[in-house]
PDB file of C-alpha atoms in Angstrom:
ATOM      1  CA  MET Z   1       1.740  16.982 -15.377  1.00  0.00           C
ATOM      2  CA  ASP Z   2       3.546  15.285 -18.151  1.00  0.00           C
ATOM      3  CA  LYS Z   3       6.892  15.358 -16.223  1.00  0.00           C
ATOM      4  CA  ILE Z   4       5.618  12.476 -13.997  1.00  0.00           C
ATOM      5  CA  THR Z   5       6.958   9.206 -15.294  1.00  0.00           C
ATOM      6  CA  ARG Z   6       6.346   5.759 -13.713  1.00  0.00           C
ATOM      7  CA  LYS Z   7      10.020   5.333 -13.428  1.00  0.00           C
ATOM      8  CA  THR Z   8      10.347   7.665 -10.439  1.00  0.00           C
ATOM      9  CA  SER Z   9       9.067   7.217  -6.995  1.00  0.00           C
ATOM     10  CA  PHE Z  10       6.732  10.088  -7.388  1.00  0.00           C
ATOM     11  CA  GLY Z  11       5.491   8.507 -10.621  1.00  0.00           C
ATOM     12  CA  GLN Z  12       4.696   5.420  -8.762  1.00  0.00           C
ATOM     13  CA  TRP Z  13       2.894   7.305  -6.000  1.00  0.00           C
ATOM     14  CA  PHE Z  14       0.890   9.447  -8.562  1.00  0.00           C
ATOM     15  CA  SER Z  15       0.108   6.573 -10.984  1.00  0.00           C
ATOM     16  CA  PRO Z  16      -3.363   5.803  -9.220  1.00  0.00           C
ATOM     17  CA  LEU Z  17      -4.354   9.475  -9.566  1.00  0.00           C
ATOM     18  CA  ASN Z  18      -6.573  10.374 -12.402  1.00  0.00           C
ATOM     19  CA  LEU Z  19      -4.401  13.041 -13.982  1.00  0.00           C
ATOM     20  CA  GLN Z  20      -7.194  14.443 -16.132  1.00  0.00           C
ATOM     21  CA  LEU Z  21      -9.404  14.980 -13.064  1.00  0.00           C
ATOM     22  CA  PHE Z  22      -6.409  16.524 -11.101  1.00  0.00           C
ATOM     23  CA  GLU Z  23      -5.743  19.071 -13.947  1.00  0.00           C
ATOM     24  CA  GLU Z  24      -9.435  19.806 -14.275  1.00  0.00           C
ATOM     25  CA  GLN Z  25      -9.793  20.533 -10.597  1.00  0.00           C
ATOM     26  CA  VAL Z  26      -6.623  22.649 -10.481  1.00  0.00           C
ATOM     27  CA  LYS Z  27      -8.044  24.746 -13.315  1.00  0.00           C
ATOM     28  CA  THR Z  28     -11.541  24.869 -11.957  1.00  0.00           C
ATOM     29  CA  MET Z  29     -10.479  25.889  -8.403  1.00  0.00           C
ATOM     30  CA  LYS Z  30      -7.794  28.125  -9.783  1.00  0.00           C
ATOM     31  CA  LEU Z  31      -5.232  26.625  -7.380  1.00  0.00           C
ATOM     32  CA  ASP Z  32      -2.281  27.561  -9.557  1.00  0.00           C
ATOM     33  CA  TYR Z  33      -3.619  31.110 -10.173  1.00  0.00           C
ATOM     34  CA  TYR Z  34      -0.687  33.539  -9.759  1.00  0.00           C
ATOM     35  CA  THR Z  35       1.599  30.639  -8.672  1.00  0.00           C
ATOM     36  CA  LYS Z  36       5.182  31.058  -9.771  1.00  0.00           C
ATOM     37  CA  LYS Z  37       6.989  28.459  -7.942  1.00  0.00           C
ATOM     38  CA  LEU Z  38       5.012  26.035  -5.802  1.00  0.00           C
ATOM     39  CA  THR Z  39       2.446  24.547  -8.073  1.00  0.00           C
ATOM     40  CA  THR Z  40      -0.314  22.267  -6.917  1.00  0.00           C
ATOM     41  CA  GLU Z  41       1.707  19.338  -8.554  1.00  0.00           C
ATOM     42  CA  SER Z  42       4.841  20.196  -6.713  1.00  0.00           C
ATOM     43  CA  PHE Z  43       3.048  20.745  -3.452  1.00  0.00           C
ATOM     44  CA  LEU Z  44       1.170  17.561  -3.588  1.00  0.00           C
ATOM     45  CA  LYS Z  45       4.368  15.720  -4.322  1.00  0.00           C
ATOM     46  CA  LEU Z  46       5.939  17.309  -1.294  1.00  0.00           C
ATOM     47  CA  LEU Z  47       2.949  16.443   0.920  1.00  0.00           C
ATOM     48  CA  LEU Z  48       3.307  12.723  -0.338  1.00  0.00           C
ATOM     49  CA  PHE Z  49       6.931  12.768   0.599  1.00  0.00           C
ATOM     50  CA  ALA Z  50       6.273  14.390   3.968  1.00  0.00           C
ATOM     51  CA  GLN Z  51       3.586  11.675   4.654  1.00  0.00           C
ATOM     52  CA  LEU Z  52       5.698   8.761   3.538  1.00  0.00           C
ATOM     53  CA  GLU Z  53       8.825  10.028   5.351  1.00  0.00           C
ATOM     54  CA  GLU Z  54       6.918  10.977   8.351  1.00  0.00           C
ATOM     55  CA  VAL Z  55       8.239  14.506   8.217  1.00  0.00           C
ATOM     56  CA  GLU Z  56       7.182  16.252  11.461  1.00  0.00           C
ATOM     57  CA  SER Z  57       6.995  20.011  10.586  1.00  0.00           C
ATOM     58  CA  LEU Z  58       7.184  22.511   7.740  1.00  0.00           C
ATOM     59  CA  HIS Z  59      10.567  23.471   8.962  1.00  0.00           C
ATOM     60  CA  ALA Z  60      11.794  19.851   8.491  1.00  0.00           C
ATOM     61  CA  LEU Z  61      10.043  19.638   5.106  1.00  0.00           C
ATOM     62  CA  SER Z  62      11.753  22.768   3.892  1.00  0.00           C
ATOM     63  CA  ASP Z  63      15.124  21.223   5.080  1.00  0.00           C
ATOM     64  CA  CYS Z  64      14.496  18.039   3.146  1.00  0.00           C
ATOM     65  CA  LEU Z  65      14.758  19.999  -0.003  1.00  0.00           C
ATOM     66  CA  PHE Z  66      18.523  20.192   0.357  1.00  0.00           C
ATOM     67  CA  ASP Z  67      18.435  16.692  -1.244  1.00  0.00           C
ATOM     68  CA  ASP Z  68      19.226  16.898  -4.968  1.00  0.00           C
ATOM     69  CA  GLN Z  69      17.114  13.864  -5.883  1.00  0.00           C
ATOM     70  CA  LEU Z  70      14.057  15.247  -3.990  1.00  0.00           C
ATOM     71  CA  GLN Z  71      14.539  18.667  -5.848  1.00  0.00           C
ATOM     72  CA  LYS Z  72      14.715  16.881  -9.220  1.00  0.00           C
ATOM     73  CA  GLY Z  73      11.609  14.766  -8.345  1.00  0.00           C
ATOM     74  CA  ILE Z  74       9.488  17.625  -7.154  1.00  0.00           C
ATOM     75  CA  ASN Z  75      11.075  20.076  -9.786  1.00  0.00           C
ATOM     76  CA  LEU Z  76      11.665  22.549  -6.939  1.00  0.00           C
ATOM     77  CA  ASP Z  77      15.108  23.700  -5.780  1.00  0.00           C
ATOM     78  CA  SER Z  78      14.053  25.316  -2.512  1.00  0.00           C
ATOM     79  CA  ILE Z  79      10.953  26.733  -0.735  1.00  0.00           C
ATOM     80  CA  SER Z  80      10.662  28.737   2.363  1.00  0.00           C
ATOM     81  CA  ILE Z  81       8.535  27.783   5.328  1.00  0.00           C
ATOM     82  CA  SER Z  82       6.236  30.878   4.913  1.00  0.00           C
ATOM     83  CA  GLN Z  83       5.502  29.720   1.387  1.00  0.00           C
ATOM     84  CA  LEU Z  84       4.682  26.217   2.446  1.00  0.00           C
ATOM     85  CA  SER Z  85       2.446  27.666   5.074  1.00  0.00           C
ATOM     86  CA  ARG Z  86       0.598  29.972   2.813  1.00  0.00           C
ATOM     87  CA  ARG Z  87       0.225  27.255   0.236  1.00  0.00           C
ATOM     88  CA  LEU Z  88      -1.097  24.778   2.855  1.00  0.00           C
ATOM     89  CA  ASN Z  89      -3.557  27.507   4.260  1.00  0.00           C
ATOM     90  CA  GLY Z  90      -4.702  28.345   0.726  1.00  0.00           C
ATOM     91  CA  MET Z  91      -5.496  24.804  -0.450  1.00  0.00           C
ATOM     92  CA  ASN Z  92      -9.224  24.035  -0.972  1.00  0.00           C
ATOM     93  CA  PRO Z  93     -10.069  20.863   0.986  1.00  0.00           C
ATOM     94  CA  ASP Z  94     -12.613  19.968  -1.654  1.00  0.00           C
ATOM     95  CA  PHE Z  95      -9.668  19.321  -3.954  1.00  0.00           C
ATOM     96  CA  PHE Z  96      -8.388  16.571  -1.665  1.00  0.00           C
ATOM     97  CA  GLN Z  97     -11.833  15.180  -1.070  1.00  0.00           C
ATOM     98  CA  ILE Z  98     -12.564  14.812  -4.933  1.00  0.00           C
ATOM     99  CA  LEU Z  99      -9.159  13.021  -5.397  1.00  0.00           C
ATOM    100  CA  PHE Z 100      -9.888  10.721  -2.281  1.00  0.00           C
ATOM    101  CA  LEU Z 101     -13.328   9.804  -3.567  1.00  0.00           C
ATOM    102  CA  ASP Z 102     -12.062   9.050  -7.048  1.00  0.00           C
ATOM    103  CA  LEU Z 103      -9.294   6.747  -5.536  1.00  0.00           C
ATOM    104  CA  VAL Z 104     -12.083   4.994  -3.462  1.00  0.00           C
ATOM    105  CA  ALA Z 105     -14.136   4.441  -6.691  1.00  0.00           C
ATOM    106  CA  GLN Z 106     -11.046   2.961  -8.303  1.00  0.00           C
ATOM    107  CA  ILE Z 107     -10.556   0.565  -5.420  1.00  0.00           C
ATOM    108  CA  HIS Z 108     -14.142  -0.353  -5.616  1.00  0.00           C
ATOM    109  CA  ALA Z 109     -13.871  -1.177  -9.247  1.00  0.00           C
ATOM    110  CA  LYS Z 110     -10.647  -3.245  -8.792  1.00  0.00           C
ATOM    111  CA  THR Z 111     -11.845  -5.198  -5.828  1.00  0.00           C
ATOM    112  CA  HIS Z 112     -15.279  -5.850  -7.547  1.00  0.00           C
ATOM    113  CA  TYR Z 113     -16.975  -4.094  -4.464  1.00  0.00           C
ATOM    114  CA  THR Z 114     -20.603  -4.940  -4.421  1.00  0.00           C
ATOM    115  CA  LYS Z 115     -23.379  -4.668  -1.775  1.00  0.00           C
ATOM    116  CA  LEU Z 116     -23.634  -8.485  -1.933  1.00  0.00           C
ATOM    117  CA  VAL Z 117     -20.328  -8.878  -0.341  1.00  0.00           C
ATOM    118  CA  MET Z 118     -20.480  -7.571   3.087  1.00  0.00           C
ATOM    119  CA  PRO Z 119     -17.045  -6.219   4.026  1.00  0.00           C
ATOM    120  CA  LEU Z 120     -16.141  -5.445   7.625  1.00  0.00           C
ATOM    121  CA  LYS Z 121     -16.318  -1.666   8.179  1.00  0.00           C
ATOM    122  CA  ILE Z 122     -14.733   0.000  11.171  1.00  0.00           C
ATOM    123  CA  ILE Z 123     -15.078   3.579  12.066  1.00  0.00           C
ATOM    124  CA  ASP Z 124     -12.127   5.282  13.728  1.00  0.00           C
ATOM    125  CA  SER Z 125     -12.077   8.756  15.120  1.00  0.00           C
ATOM    126  CA  SER Z 126      -8.759  10.682  15.967  1.00  0.00           C
ATOM    127  CA  THR Z 127      -8.593  14.016  17.522  1.00  0.00           C
ATOM    128  CA  LEU Z 128      -6.080  16.369  15.956  1.00  0.00           C
ATOM    129  CA  PRO Z 129      -5.061  18.983  18.299  1.00  0.00           C
ATOM    130  CA  LEU Z 130      -4.528  22.621  17.064  1.00  0.00           C
ATOM    131  CA  ASN Z 131      -3.158  25.772  18.468  1.00  0.00           C
ATOM    132  CA  LEU Z 132      -6.100  27.834  19.763  1.00  0.00           C
ATOM    133  CA  THR Z 133      -4.356  31.146  18.950  1.00  0.00           C
ATOM    134  CA  ASN Z 134      -4.039  30.279  15.211  1.00  0.00           C
ATOM    135  CA  HIS Z 135      -7.258  28.181  14.894  1.00  0.00           C
ATOM    136  CA  LYS Z 136     -10.055  29.894  16.777  1.00  0.00           C
ATOM    137  CA  TRP Z 137     -12.619  28.392  14.472  1.00  0.00           C
ATOM    138  CA  ALA Z 138     -11.646  24.896  15.864  1.00  0.00           C
ATOM    139  CA  GLU Z 139     -12.380  25.670  19.559  1.00  0.00           C
ATOM    140  CA  PHE Z 140     -13.831  22.838  21.522  1.00  0.00           C
ATOM    141  CA  ARG Z 141     -12.848  23.922  24.952  1.00  0.00           C
ATOM    142  CA  LYS Z 142     -11.871  27.267  26.379  1.00  0.00           C
ATOM    143  CA  THR Z 143      -8.241  26.451  26.321  1.00  0.00           C
ATOM    144  CA  LYS Z 144      -7.994  23.904  23.380  1.00  0.00           C
ATOM    145  CA  ALA Z 145      -8.641  23.768  19.726  1.00  0.00           C
ATOM    146  CA  GLY Z 146      -8.863  20.730  17.450  1.00  0.00           C
ATOM    147  CA  ILE Z 147     -10.639  18.814  14.840  1.00  0.00           C
ATOM    148  CA  LYS Z 148     -11.799  15.196  14.780  1.00  0.00           C
ATOM    149  CA  LEU Z 149     -11.234  12.952  11.878  1.00  0.00           C
ATOM    150  CA  HIS Z 150     -13.800  10.090  11.564  1.00  0.00           C
ATOM    151  CA  LEU Z 151     -12.403   7.508   9.085  1.00  0.00           C
ATOM    152  CA  ARG Z 152     -14.356   4.621   7.801  1.00  0.00           C
ATOM    153  CA  LEU Z 153     -12.109   1.700   7.017  1.00  0.00           C
ATOM    154  CA  VAL Z 154     -13.159  -1.239   4.797  1.00  0.00           C
ATOM    155  CA  PHE Z 155     -11.610  -4.671   5.382  1.00  0.00           C
ATOM    156  CA  MET Z 156     -12.132  -7.141   2.460  1.00  0.00           C
ATOM    157  CA  GLU Z 157     -10.903 -10.608   2.002  1.00  0.00           C
ATOM    158  CA  LYS Z 158      -7.102 -11.526   1.569  1.00  0.00           C
ATOM    159  CA  GLY Z 159      -6.024  -8.680   3.858  1.00  0.00           C
ATOM    160  CA  ILE Z 160      -7.237  -5.901   1.498  1.00  0.00           C
ATOM    161  CA  SER Z 161      -8.148  -2.827   3.488  1.00  0.00           C
ATOM    162  CA  TYR Z 162      -8.623   0.887   2.431  1.00  0.00           C
ATOM    163  CA  PRO Z 163     -10.213   4.057   3.832  1.00  0.00           C
ATOM    164  CA  GLU Z 164     -13.722   4.517   2.248  1.00  0.00           C
ATOM    165  CA  LYS Z 165     -14.964   7.759   3.881  1.00  0.00           C
ATOM    166  CA  ALA Z 166     -13.457  10.578   5.785  1.00  0.00           C
ATOM    167  CA  VAL Z 167     -15.401  13.242   7.691  1.00  0.00           C
ATOM    168  CA  LEU Z 168     -13.927  16.163   9.575  1.00  0.00           C
ATOM    169  CA  THR Z 169     -15.777  17.714  12.540  1.00  0.00           C
TER     170      THR Z 169
END
């Protein structure tokens, strides 16, 4: 991941990530095993881009790669929708959880989070609907599938807020 510099947008977005932890997890989980084109690094950059630009689908995300600057930033000239779908399906959720918890620990360290300071914690739950045909494991009614994301948000002084814990059910 030495191609990421702080001068680029992706460098700014990636700067809080513990790159050593990132690389260790990629190797441990074998996320780039037999990967020729869409590495975990490129895929995570693409997911970050999609989130920040509010890209609505894999089709739209694939179309975004017509932009030369995005291609250069991600180090990827094009990608098919089926490759994106397979990569997304093959990603281990534990990878994202480990990165998330490391970022939360960094926030705690920087905000001097202690048990003595009682920040306001709010729990929000959002239902994410899924297609029952493709996600039979997520059935919650006979005609619907979905998962629920329970997110605990911490509100500190001076308008500082961040997600502290996420649980999928």
